[in-house]
XYZ file of C-alpha atoms in Angstrom:
637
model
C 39.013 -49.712 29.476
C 41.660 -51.993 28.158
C 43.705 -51.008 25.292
C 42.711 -52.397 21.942
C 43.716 -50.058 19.434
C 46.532 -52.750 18.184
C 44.566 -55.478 18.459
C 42.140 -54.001 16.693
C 44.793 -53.016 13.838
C 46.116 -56.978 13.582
C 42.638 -58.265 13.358
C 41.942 -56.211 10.539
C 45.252 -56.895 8.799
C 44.866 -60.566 9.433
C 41.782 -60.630 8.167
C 43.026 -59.017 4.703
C 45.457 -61.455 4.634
C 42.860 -63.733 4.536
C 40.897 -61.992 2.224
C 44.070 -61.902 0.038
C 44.448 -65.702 -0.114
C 40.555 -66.290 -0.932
C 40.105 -64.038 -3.705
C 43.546 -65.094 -4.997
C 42.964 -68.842 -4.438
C 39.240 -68.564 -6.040
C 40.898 -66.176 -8.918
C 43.114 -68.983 -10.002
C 40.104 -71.936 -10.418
C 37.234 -69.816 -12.256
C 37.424 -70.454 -16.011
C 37.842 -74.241 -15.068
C 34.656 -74.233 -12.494
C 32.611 -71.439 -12.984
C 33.531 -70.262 -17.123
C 31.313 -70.609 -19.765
C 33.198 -74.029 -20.303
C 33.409 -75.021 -16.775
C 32.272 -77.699 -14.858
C 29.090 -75.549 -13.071
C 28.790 -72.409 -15.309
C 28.126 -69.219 -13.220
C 25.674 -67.830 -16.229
C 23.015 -70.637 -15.411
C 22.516 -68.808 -11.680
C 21.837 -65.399 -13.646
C 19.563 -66.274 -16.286
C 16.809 -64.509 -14.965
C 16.167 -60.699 -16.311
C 18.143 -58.360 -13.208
C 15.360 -56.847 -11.234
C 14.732 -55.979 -7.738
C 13.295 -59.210 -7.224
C 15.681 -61.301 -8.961
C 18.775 -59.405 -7.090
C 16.927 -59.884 -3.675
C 16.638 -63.934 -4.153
C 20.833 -63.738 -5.426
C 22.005 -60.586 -4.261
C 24.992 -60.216 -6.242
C 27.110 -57.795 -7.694
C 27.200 -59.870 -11.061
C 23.842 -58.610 -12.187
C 25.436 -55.664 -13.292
C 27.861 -57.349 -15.482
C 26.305 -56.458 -18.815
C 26.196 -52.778 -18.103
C 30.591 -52.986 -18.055
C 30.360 -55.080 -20.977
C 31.647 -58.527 -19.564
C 30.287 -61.737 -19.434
C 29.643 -63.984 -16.171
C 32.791 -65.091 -16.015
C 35.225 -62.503 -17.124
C 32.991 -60.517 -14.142
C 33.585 -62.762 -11.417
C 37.438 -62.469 -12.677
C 36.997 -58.667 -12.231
C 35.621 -59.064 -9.178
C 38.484 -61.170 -7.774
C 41.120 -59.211 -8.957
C 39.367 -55.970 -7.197
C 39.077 -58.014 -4.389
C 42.889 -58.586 -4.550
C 44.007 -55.124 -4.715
C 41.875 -53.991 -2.079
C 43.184 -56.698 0.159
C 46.588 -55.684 -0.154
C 45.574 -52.224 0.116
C 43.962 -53.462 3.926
C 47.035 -55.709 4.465
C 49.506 -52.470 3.742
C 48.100 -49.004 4.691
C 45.724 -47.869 7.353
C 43.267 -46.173 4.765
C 43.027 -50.208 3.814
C 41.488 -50.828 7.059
C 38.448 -48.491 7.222
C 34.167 -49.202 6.590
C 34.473 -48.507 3.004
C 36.730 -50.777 2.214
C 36.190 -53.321 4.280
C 32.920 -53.469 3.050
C 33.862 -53.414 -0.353
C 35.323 -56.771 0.241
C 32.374 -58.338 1.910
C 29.944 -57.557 -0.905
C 32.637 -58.506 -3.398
C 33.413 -61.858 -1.837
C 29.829 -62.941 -1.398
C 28.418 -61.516 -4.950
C 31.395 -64.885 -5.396
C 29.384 -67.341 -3.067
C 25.913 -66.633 -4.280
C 26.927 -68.204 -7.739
C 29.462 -69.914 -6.583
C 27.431 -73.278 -6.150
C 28.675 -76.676 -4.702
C 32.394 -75.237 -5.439
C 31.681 -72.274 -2.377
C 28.900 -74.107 0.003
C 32.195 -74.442 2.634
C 31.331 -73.643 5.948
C 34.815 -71.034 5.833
C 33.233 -69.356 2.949
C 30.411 -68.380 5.695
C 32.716 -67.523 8.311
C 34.515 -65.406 6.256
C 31.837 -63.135 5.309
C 30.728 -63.481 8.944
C 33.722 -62.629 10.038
C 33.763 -59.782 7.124
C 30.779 -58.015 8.626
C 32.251 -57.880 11.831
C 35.146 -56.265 10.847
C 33.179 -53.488 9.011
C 31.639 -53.077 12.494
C 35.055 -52.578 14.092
C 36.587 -50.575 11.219
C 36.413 -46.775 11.584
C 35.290 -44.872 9.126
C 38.353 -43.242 8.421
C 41.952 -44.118 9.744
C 42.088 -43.076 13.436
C 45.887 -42.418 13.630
C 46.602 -44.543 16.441
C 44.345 -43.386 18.814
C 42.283 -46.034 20.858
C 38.532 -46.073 20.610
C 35.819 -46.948 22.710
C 33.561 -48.500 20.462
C 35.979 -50.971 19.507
C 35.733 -53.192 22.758
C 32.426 -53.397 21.056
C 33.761 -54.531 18.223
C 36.265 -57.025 18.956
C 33.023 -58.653 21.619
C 31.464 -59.386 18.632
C 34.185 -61.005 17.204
C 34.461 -63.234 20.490
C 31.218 -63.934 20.373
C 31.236 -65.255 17.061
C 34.503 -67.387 18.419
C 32.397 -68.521 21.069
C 29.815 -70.115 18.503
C 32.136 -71.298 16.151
C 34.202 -73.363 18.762
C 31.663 -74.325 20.838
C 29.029 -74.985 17.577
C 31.993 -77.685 16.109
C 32.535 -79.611 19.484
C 28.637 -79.667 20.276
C 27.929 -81.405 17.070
C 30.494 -84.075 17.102
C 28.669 -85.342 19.939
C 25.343 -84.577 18.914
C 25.415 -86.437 15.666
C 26.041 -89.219 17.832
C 29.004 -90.611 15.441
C 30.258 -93.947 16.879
C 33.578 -92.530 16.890
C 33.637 -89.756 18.571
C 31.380 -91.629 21.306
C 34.111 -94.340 21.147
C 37.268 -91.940 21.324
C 38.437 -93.129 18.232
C 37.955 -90.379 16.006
C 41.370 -89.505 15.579
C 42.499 -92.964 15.165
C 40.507 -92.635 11.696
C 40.860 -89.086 10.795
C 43.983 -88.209 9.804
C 43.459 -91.240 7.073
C 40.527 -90.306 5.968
C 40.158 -86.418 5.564
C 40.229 -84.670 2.426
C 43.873 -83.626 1.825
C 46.098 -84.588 4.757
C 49.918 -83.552 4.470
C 52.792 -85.384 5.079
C 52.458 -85.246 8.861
C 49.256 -86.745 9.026
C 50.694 -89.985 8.232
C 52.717 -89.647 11.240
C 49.855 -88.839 13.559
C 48.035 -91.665 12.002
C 51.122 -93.900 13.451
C 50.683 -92.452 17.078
C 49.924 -94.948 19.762
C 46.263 -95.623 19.924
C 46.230 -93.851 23.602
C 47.927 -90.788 22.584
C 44.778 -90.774 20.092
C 42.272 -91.382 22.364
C 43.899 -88.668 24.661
C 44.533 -86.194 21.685
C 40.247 -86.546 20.782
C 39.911 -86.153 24.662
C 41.373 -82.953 24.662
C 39.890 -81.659 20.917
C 36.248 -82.298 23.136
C 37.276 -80.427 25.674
C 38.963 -77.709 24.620
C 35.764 -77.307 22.140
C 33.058 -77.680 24.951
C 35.221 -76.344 27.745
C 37.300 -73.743 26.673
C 34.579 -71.701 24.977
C 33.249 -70.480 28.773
C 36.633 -68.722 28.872
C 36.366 -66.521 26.438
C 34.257 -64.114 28.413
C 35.571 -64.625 31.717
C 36.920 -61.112 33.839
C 40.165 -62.627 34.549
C 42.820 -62.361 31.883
C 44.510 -64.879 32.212
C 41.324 -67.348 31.905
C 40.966 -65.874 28.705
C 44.388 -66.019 28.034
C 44.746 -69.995 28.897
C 41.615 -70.155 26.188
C 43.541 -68.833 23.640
C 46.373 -70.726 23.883
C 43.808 -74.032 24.100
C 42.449 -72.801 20.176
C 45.645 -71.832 19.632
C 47.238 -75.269 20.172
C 44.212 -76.780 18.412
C 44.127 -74.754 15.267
C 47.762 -75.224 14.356
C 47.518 -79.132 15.081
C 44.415 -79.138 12.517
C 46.467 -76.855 9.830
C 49.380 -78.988 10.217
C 47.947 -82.294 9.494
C 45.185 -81.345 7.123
C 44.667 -78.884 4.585
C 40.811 -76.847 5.253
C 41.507 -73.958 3.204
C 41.756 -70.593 5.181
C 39.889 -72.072 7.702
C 42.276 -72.449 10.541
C 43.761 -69.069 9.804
C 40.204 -67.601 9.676
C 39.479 -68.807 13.459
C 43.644 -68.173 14.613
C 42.684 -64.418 13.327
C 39.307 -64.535 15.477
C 40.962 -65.680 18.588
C 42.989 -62.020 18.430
C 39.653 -60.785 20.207
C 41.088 -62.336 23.295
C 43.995 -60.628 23.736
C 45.097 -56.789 24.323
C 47.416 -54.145 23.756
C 49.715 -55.051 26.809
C 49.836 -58.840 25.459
C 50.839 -57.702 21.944
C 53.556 -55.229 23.109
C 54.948 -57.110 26.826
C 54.036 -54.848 28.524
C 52.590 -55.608 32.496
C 48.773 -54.874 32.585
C 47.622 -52.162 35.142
C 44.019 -52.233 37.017
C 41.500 -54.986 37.753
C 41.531 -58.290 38.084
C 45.163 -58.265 36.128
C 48.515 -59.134 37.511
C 48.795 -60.178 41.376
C 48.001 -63.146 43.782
C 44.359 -62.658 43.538
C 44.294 -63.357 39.473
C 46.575 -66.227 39.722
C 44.266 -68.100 42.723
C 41.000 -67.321 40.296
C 42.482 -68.920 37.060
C 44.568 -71.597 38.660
C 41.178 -72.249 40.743
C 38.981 -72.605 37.425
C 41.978 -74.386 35.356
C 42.377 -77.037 37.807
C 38.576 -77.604 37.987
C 38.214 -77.709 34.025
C 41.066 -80.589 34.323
C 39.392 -82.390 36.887
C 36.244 -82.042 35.051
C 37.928 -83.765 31.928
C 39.368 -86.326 34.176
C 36.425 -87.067 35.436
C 33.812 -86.913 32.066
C 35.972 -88.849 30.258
C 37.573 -91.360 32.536
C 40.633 -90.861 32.051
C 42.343 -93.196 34.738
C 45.167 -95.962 34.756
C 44.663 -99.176 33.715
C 46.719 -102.262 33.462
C 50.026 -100.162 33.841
C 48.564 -97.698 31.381
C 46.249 -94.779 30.340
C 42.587 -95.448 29.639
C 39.872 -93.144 28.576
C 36.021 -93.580 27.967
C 33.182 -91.075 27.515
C 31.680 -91.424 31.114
C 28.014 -90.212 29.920
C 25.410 -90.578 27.481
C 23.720 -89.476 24.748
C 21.068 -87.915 26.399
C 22.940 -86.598 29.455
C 24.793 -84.624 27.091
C 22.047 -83.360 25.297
C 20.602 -82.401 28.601
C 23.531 -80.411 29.097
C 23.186 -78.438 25.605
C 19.758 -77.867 26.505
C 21.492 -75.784 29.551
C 24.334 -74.371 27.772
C 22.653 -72.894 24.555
C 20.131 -70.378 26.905
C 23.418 -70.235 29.183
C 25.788 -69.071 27.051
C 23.317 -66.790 25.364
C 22.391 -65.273 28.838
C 26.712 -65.077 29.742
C 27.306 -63.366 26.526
C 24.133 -60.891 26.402
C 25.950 -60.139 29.971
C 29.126 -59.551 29.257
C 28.027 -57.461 25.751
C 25.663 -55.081 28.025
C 28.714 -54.811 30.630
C 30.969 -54.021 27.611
C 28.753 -51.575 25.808
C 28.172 -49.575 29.475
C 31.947 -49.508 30.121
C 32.251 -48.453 26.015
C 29.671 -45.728 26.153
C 31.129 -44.303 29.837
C 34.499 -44.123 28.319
C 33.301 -42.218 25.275
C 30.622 -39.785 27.596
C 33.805 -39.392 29.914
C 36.614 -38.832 27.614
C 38.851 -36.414 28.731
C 41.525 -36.533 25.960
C 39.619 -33.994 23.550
C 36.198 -31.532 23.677
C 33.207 -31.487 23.757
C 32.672 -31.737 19.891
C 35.133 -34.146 19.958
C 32.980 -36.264 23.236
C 29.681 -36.169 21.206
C 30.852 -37.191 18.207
C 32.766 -40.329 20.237
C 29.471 -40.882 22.026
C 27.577 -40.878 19.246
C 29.449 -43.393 17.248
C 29.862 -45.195 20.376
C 26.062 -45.891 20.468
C 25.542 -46.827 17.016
C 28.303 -49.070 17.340
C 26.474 -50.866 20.402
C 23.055 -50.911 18.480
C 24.440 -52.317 15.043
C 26.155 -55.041 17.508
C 22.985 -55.496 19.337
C 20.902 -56.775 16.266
C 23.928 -58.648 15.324
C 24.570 -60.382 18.105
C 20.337 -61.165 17.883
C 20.703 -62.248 14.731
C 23.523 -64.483 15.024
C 21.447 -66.591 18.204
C 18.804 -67.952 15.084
C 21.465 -70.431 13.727
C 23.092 -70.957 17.200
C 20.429 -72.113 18.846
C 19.950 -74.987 16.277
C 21.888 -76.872 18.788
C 19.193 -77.101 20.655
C 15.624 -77.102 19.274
C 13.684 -76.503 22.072
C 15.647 -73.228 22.955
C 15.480 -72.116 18.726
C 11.682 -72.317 19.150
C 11.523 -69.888 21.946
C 12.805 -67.627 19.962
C 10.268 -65.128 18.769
C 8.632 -66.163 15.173
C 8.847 -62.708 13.998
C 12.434 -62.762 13.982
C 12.969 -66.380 12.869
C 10.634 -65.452 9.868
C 13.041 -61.746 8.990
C 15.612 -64.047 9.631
C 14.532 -66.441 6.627
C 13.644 -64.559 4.443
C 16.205 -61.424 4.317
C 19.003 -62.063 6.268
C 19.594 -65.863 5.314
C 20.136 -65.474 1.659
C 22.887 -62.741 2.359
C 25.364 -66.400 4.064
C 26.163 -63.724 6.532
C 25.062 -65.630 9.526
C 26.153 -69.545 9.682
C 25.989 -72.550 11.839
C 28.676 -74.122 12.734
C 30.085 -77.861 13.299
C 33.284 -79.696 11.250
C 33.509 -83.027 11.629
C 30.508 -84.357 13.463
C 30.660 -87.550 11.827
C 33.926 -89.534 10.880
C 34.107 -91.434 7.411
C 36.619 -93.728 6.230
C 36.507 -95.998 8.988
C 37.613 -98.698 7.170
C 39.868 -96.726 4.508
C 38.924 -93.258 2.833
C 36.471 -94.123 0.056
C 37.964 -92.519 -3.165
C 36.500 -91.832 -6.507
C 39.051 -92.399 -9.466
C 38.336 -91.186 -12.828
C 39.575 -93.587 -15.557
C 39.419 -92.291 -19.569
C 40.251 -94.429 -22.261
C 40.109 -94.273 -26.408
C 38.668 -97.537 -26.761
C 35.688 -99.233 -25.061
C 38.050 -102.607 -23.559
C 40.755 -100.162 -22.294
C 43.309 -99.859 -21.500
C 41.652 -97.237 -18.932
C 44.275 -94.635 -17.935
C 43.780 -93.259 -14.555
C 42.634 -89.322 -14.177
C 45.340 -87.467 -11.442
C 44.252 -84.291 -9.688
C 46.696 -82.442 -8.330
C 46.297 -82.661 -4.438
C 44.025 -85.301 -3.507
C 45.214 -88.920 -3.239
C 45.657 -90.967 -6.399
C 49.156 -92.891 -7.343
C 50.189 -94.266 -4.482
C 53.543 -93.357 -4.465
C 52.623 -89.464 -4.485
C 53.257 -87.890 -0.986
C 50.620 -85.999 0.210
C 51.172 -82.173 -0.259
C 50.896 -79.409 2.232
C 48.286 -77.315 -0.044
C 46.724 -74.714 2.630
C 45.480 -71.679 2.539
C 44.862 -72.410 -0.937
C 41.670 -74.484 -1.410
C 41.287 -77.162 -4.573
C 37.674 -76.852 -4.388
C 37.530 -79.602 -7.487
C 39.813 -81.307 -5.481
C 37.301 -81.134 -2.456
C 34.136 -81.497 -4.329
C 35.715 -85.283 -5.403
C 37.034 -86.289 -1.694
C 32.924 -85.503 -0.996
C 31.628 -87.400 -3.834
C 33.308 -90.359 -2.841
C 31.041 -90.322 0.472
C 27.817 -90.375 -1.510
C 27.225 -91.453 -5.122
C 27.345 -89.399 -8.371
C 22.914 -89.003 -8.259
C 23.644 -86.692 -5.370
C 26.666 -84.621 -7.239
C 25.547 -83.950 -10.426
C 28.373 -81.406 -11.049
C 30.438 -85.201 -11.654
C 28.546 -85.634 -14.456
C 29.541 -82.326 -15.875
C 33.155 -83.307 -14.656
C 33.323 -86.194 -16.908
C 31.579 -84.767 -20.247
C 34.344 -81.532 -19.656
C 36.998 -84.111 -20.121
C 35.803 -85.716 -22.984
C 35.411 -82.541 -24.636
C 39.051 -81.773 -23.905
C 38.289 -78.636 -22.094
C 41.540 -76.658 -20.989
C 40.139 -74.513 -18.472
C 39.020 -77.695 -16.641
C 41.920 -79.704 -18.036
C 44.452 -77.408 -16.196
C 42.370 -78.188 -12.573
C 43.417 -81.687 -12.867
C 47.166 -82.808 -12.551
C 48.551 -81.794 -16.146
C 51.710 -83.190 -15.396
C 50.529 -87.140 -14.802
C 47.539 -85.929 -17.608
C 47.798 -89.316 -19.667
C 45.534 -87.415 -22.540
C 47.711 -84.502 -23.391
C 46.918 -84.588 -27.385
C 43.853 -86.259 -27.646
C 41.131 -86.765 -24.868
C 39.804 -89.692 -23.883
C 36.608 -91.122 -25.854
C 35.168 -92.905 -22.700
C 35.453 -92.048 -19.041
C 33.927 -94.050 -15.916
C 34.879 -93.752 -12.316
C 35.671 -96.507 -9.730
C 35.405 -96.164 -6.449
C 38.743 -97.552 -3.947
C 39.308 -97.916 -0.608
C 42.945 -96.061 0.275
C 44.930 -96.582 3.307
C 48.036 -95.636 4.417
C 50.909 -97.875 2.949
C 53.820 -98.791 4.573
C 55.389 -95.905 6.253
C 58.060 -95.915 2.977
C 58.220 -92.465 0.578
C 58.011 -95.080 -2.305
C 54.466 -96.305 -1.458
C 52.076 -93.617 0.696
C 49.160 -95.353 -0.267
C 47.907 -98.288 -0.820
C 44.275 -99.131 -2.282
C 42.083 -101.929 -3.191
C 38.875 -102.003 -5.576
C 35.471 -102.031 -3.271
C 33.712 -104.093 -6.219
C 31.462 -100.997 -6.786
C 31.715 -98.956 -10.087
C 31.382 -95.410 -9.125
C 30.380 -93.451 -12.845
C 29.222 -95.595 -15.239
C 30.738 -95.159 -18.820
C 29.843 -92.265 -20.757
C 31.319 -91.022 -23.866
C 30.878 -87.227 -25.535
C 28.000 -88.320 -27.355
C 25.696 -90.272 -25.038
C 22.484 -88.676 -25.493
C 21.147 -89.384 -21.857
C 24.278 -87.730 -20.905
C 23.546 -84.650 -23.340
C 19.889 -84.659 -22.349
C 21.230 -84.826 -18.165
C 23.388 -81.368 -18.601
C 20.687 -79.567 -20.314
C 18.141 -79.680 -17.662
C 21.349 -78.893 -15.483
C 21.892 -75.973 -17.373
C 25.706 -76.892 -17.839
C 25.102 -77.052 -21.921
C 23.115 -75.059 -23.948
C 23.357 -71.693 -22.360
C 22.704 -69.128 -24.347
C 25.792 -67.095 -25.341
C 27.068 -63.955 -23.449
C 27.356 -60.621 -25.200
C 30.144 -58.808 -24.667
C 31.075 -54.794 -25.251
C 34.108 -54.005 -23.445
C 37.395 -55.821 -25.176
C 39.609 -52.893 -23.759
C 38.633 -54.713 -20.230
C 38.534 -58.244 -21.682
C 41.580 -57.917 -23.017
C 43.256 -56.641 -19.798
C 41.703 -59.504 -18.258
C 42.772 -62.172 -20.204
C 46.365 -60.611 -20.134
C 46.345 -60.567 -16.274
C 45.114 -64.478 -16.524
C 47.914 -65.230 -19.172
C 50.332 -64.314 -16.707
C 49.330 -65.611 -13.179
C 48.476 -68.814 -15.159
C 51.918 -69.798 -15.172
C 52.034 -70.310 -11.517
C 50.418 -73.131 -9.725
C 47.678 -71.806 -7.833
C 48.809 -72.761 -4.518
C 52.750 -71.322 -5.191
C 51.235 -68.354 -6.279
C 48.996 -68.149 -2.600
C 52.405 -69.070 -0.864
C 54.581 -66.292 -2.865
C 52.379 -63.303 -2.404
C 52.112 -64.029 1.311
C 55.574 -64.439 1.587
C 56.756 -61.109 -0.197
C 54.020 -59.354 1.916
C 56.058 -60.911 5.017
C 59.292 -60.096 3.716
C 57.837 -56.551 2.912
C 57.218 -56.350 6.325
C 60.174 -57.111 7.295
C 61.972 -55.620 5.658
C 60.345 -52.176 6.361
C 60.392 -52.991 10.093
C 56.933 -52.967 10.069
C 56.437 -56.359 11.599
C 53.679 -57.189 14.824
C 56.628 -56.068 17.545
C 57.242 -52.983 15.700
C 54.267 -51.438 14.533
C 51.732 -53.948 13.441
């Protein structure tokens, strides 16, 4: 059996890490999106009487709030904080890393999402807890003092598995949405524009010769549709070469555009593919590892997967130059996900059975202790393999939403458990960023204008990280997420009927709100001592400007007006946030001000930082801890 017991360890530490940053980054933005003054109050998801039913439909810890005397959102503060601590508990000490914990951060974490609304519908928030309830698989139950186990090869499958959707599930539906620029090749030639929150390197991809472009979405497919297949492949190096394929892509993606944890999240997941000897140099011993016979097998399959690419996409020269074109069509390559769904669900239920055999052999066969010692290892062994069995059969109901013929084979009975208990847990998710490109013609932008009279002069509205002035460089903001932030780059693709949380937005403002106030960019706030009496939004088209630090952007009007003008005491308005149950709540008991005053101490203080320093700091004195201590991957993990 190949070593894991380190990989194991990182993947669990990573994983806190990540943990760390979500609970921190969330921590910062809750009175402002989620407070009784926010812009989608948590209380209006909990206004129900707590009962068995009610916790079923929103199973969340925040039922319980009134029985510790807090209201919603001093709670989900609570809850954050907890989260914290036991993150760097996981990130620091070994007793961090066991079931009990572990799980302790799931449920905490998505008690978060189930209120958390339009502000935690991101498809990382899913992979997270995903990726949480894996980990609680893989955890043992108490630290295992550096001793390797067989049940975590089971484990750490799972994980790859869930890699295996993830990357495949994103480069499947770029295609499959049939986008006109992914078809074309000429994705990237709009992305890095039009994203959310590109940094400052994304104007210099944007610059990139249109070839290099066309080439750089070239590989992106096939790394996403290709390099997948790898992941369960014998030979080590195969799965090797896919790791350094996600990899490469991942820190491409984080260093041109900022998703959050997201890239992190799936770096942490590709750990599954490596082993002991990898992490520590050392040569690997046994089977198809090492020797002539390895490197004839992977060079073999690498050199077909590039000629494949060559020959799918056309890649070819032309008039003293590259070229590149998608050499089939829609419905060739959804012929082809019709085969790979059922294929890849038949490779992986292969390689899990072959895993669990080898995992249960080891732990019937282990010679390293009794036989107390072999029955217990057997026995968790096989539990292990059974909890990862109706895992792994849980997690093929979204996958096989690729394909719909294959997701209606599927047997109804466990579509319909599916539905109704295991979907409203956002355990389980399907996956696919950026199936369809937007901003071909400039990134549509929504820009929130106030002003104290009627005919102006309107005063543009600055957030901190999306675009705006035009002179303001584009900040590197990940793993911190500005979900306000995001929530405005996705307006701006729809209109404000379909993101009614703008509406709330706008009235917050003109109430002069300073837990929403303090989301925006306080420093370019142009209503610091009075808000504004009216507010609208217009809607621009931004583009990169030209290539100078004194103008990033430039942007023109689109004709449209985005919110029409609303002031705090337009009735319609009022009327609007009522049935939304943003206004009119009714108002939270509370019997605990020893806690809510510790509380709202703790939030004095971190609310001097900027949320995303404060992310940055805590990681980096973690890493300096680490160093520091000698502690770090090459020394101990």
């Amino acid at each position: 059996m190949t070593a894991t017991f380190l990989t194991r360890s990182l993947f669990l530490k990573w994983l806190a890490a990540i943990y760390l940053v979500a609970f921190l980054s969330l921590y910062m933005q809750i009175p402002g999106l989620f407070g009784a003054n926010g812009v989608l109050p948590a209380q209006s998801q909990l206004l129900s009487h707590p009962s068995v039913a009610s916790a079923w439909a929103r199973p969340t810890l925040l039922w319980l709030r009134g029985y510790v005397g807090l209201d919603t959102s001093h709670a989900m503060e609570a809850a954050s904080l907890l989260g914290v601590v036991l993150s760097l508990l996981a990130v620091v000490t070994e007793w961090g890393r066991v079931k009990v914990v572990l799980g302790a951060l799931l449920v905490l974490y998505g008690s978060l999402v189930q209120v958390g609304q339009a502000f935690l519908y991101y498809q990382w928030d899913s992979l997270l807890l995903e990726t949480g309830l894996l980990a609680v698989v893989l955890a043992p139950w108490l630290p295992s003092g550096g001793r390797q186990r067989p049940s975590d090869s089971v484990g750490l499958w799972l994980v790859r598995w869930l890699l295996f959707r993830q990357v495949f599930s994103t480069g499947a539906m770029k295609l499959l949405s049939k986008c006109p620029s992914w078809w074309s090749l000429t994705a990237l030639d709009v992305h890095f524009q039009s994203q959310c929150m590109p940094t400052p390197l994304a104007a210099v991809a944007h610059a990139l010769p249109p070839i290099v472009l066309r080439l750089a979405t070239v590989f992106s497919l096939a790394a996403e549709l290709g390099g997948p297949f790898l992941f369960f492949s014998p030979v080590r190096r195969l799965r090797l070469a896919g790791f350094y394929l996600q990899v490469f892509l991942q820190l491409m993606v984080f260093a041109t555009g900022s998703f959050g944890f997201h890239s992190l999240l799936v770096l942490t997941l590709c750990l599954s593919l490596l082993d002991d000897d990898w992490l520590t140099g050392r040569k690997p011993q046994g089977g198809l590892s090492g020797g002539w016979l390895e490197s004839i097998l992977s060079g073999a399959v690498l050199l077909s997967l590039l000629a494949a690419t060559i020959g799918l996409f056309q890649i070819r020269l032309q008039d003293g130059g590259i070229a590149t074109d998608i050499g089939f069509s829609p419905e060739e390559f959804g012929e082809f996900i019709h085969f790979a769904v059922p294929a890849s669900i038949l490779l992986g239920a292969a390689s899990f059975l072959l895993t669990a055999a080898d995992a249960i052999t080891t732990a019937v066969l282990d010679s390293a202790g009794g036989c107390c010692r072999r029955m217990n290892s057997a026995l968790n062994t096989t539990v292990t393999v059974l909890v990862a069995a109706a895992v792994f059969t849980c997690s093929l109901v979204p996958y096989t939403t690729l394909d719909a013929p294959t997701h209606r084979t599927l047997p109804e009975p466990l579509r319909d458990v599916f539905a109704e208990t295991v979907q409203p847990l956002h355990v389980f998710g399907s996956y696919g960023l950026f199936k369809q490109m937007t901003g071909v013609k400039g990134r549509p932008e929504v820009v929130l204008q106030g002003a104290t009279k009627l005919d102006g002069p309107w005063n543009d509205i600055e957030f901190r990280y999306k675009p705006g002035q035009l002179d303001y460089m584009p900040p590197f903001v990940a793993p911190h997420q500005p979900r306000l932030d995001w929530q405005m780059w996705m307006a701006a693709l729809g209109d404000y009927h379909a993101n009614p949380w703008l509406t709330s937005l706008a009235y917050r403002i003109l109430t002069g709100q300073k837990e929403v106030v303090s989301l925006l960019d306080t420093a370019r706030y142009p209503f610091t001592f009075k808000p504004p009496k009216y507010i609208r939004g217009m809607r621009y088209t931004y583009t990169y400007g030209a290539g100078d630090q004194q103008s990033w952007w430039q942007r023109s009007k689109t004709g449209e007006e985005y919110l029409p003008v609303f002031s705090a005491e337009h009735k319609p308005l009022l009327d609007y946030l009522k049935q939304l149950n943003v206004i009119g709540l009714p108002k939270e008991t509370t019997d605990n001000p020893t806690l809510i005053g510790l509380l709202d101490a703790i939030r004095a203080t971190l609310d001097q930082w900027e949320a995303r320093n404060l992310v940055w700091s805590v990681l980096l004195a973690l890493w300096l801890v680490r160093v520091v201590t000698g502690r770090v991957m090459g020394s101990g993990l």
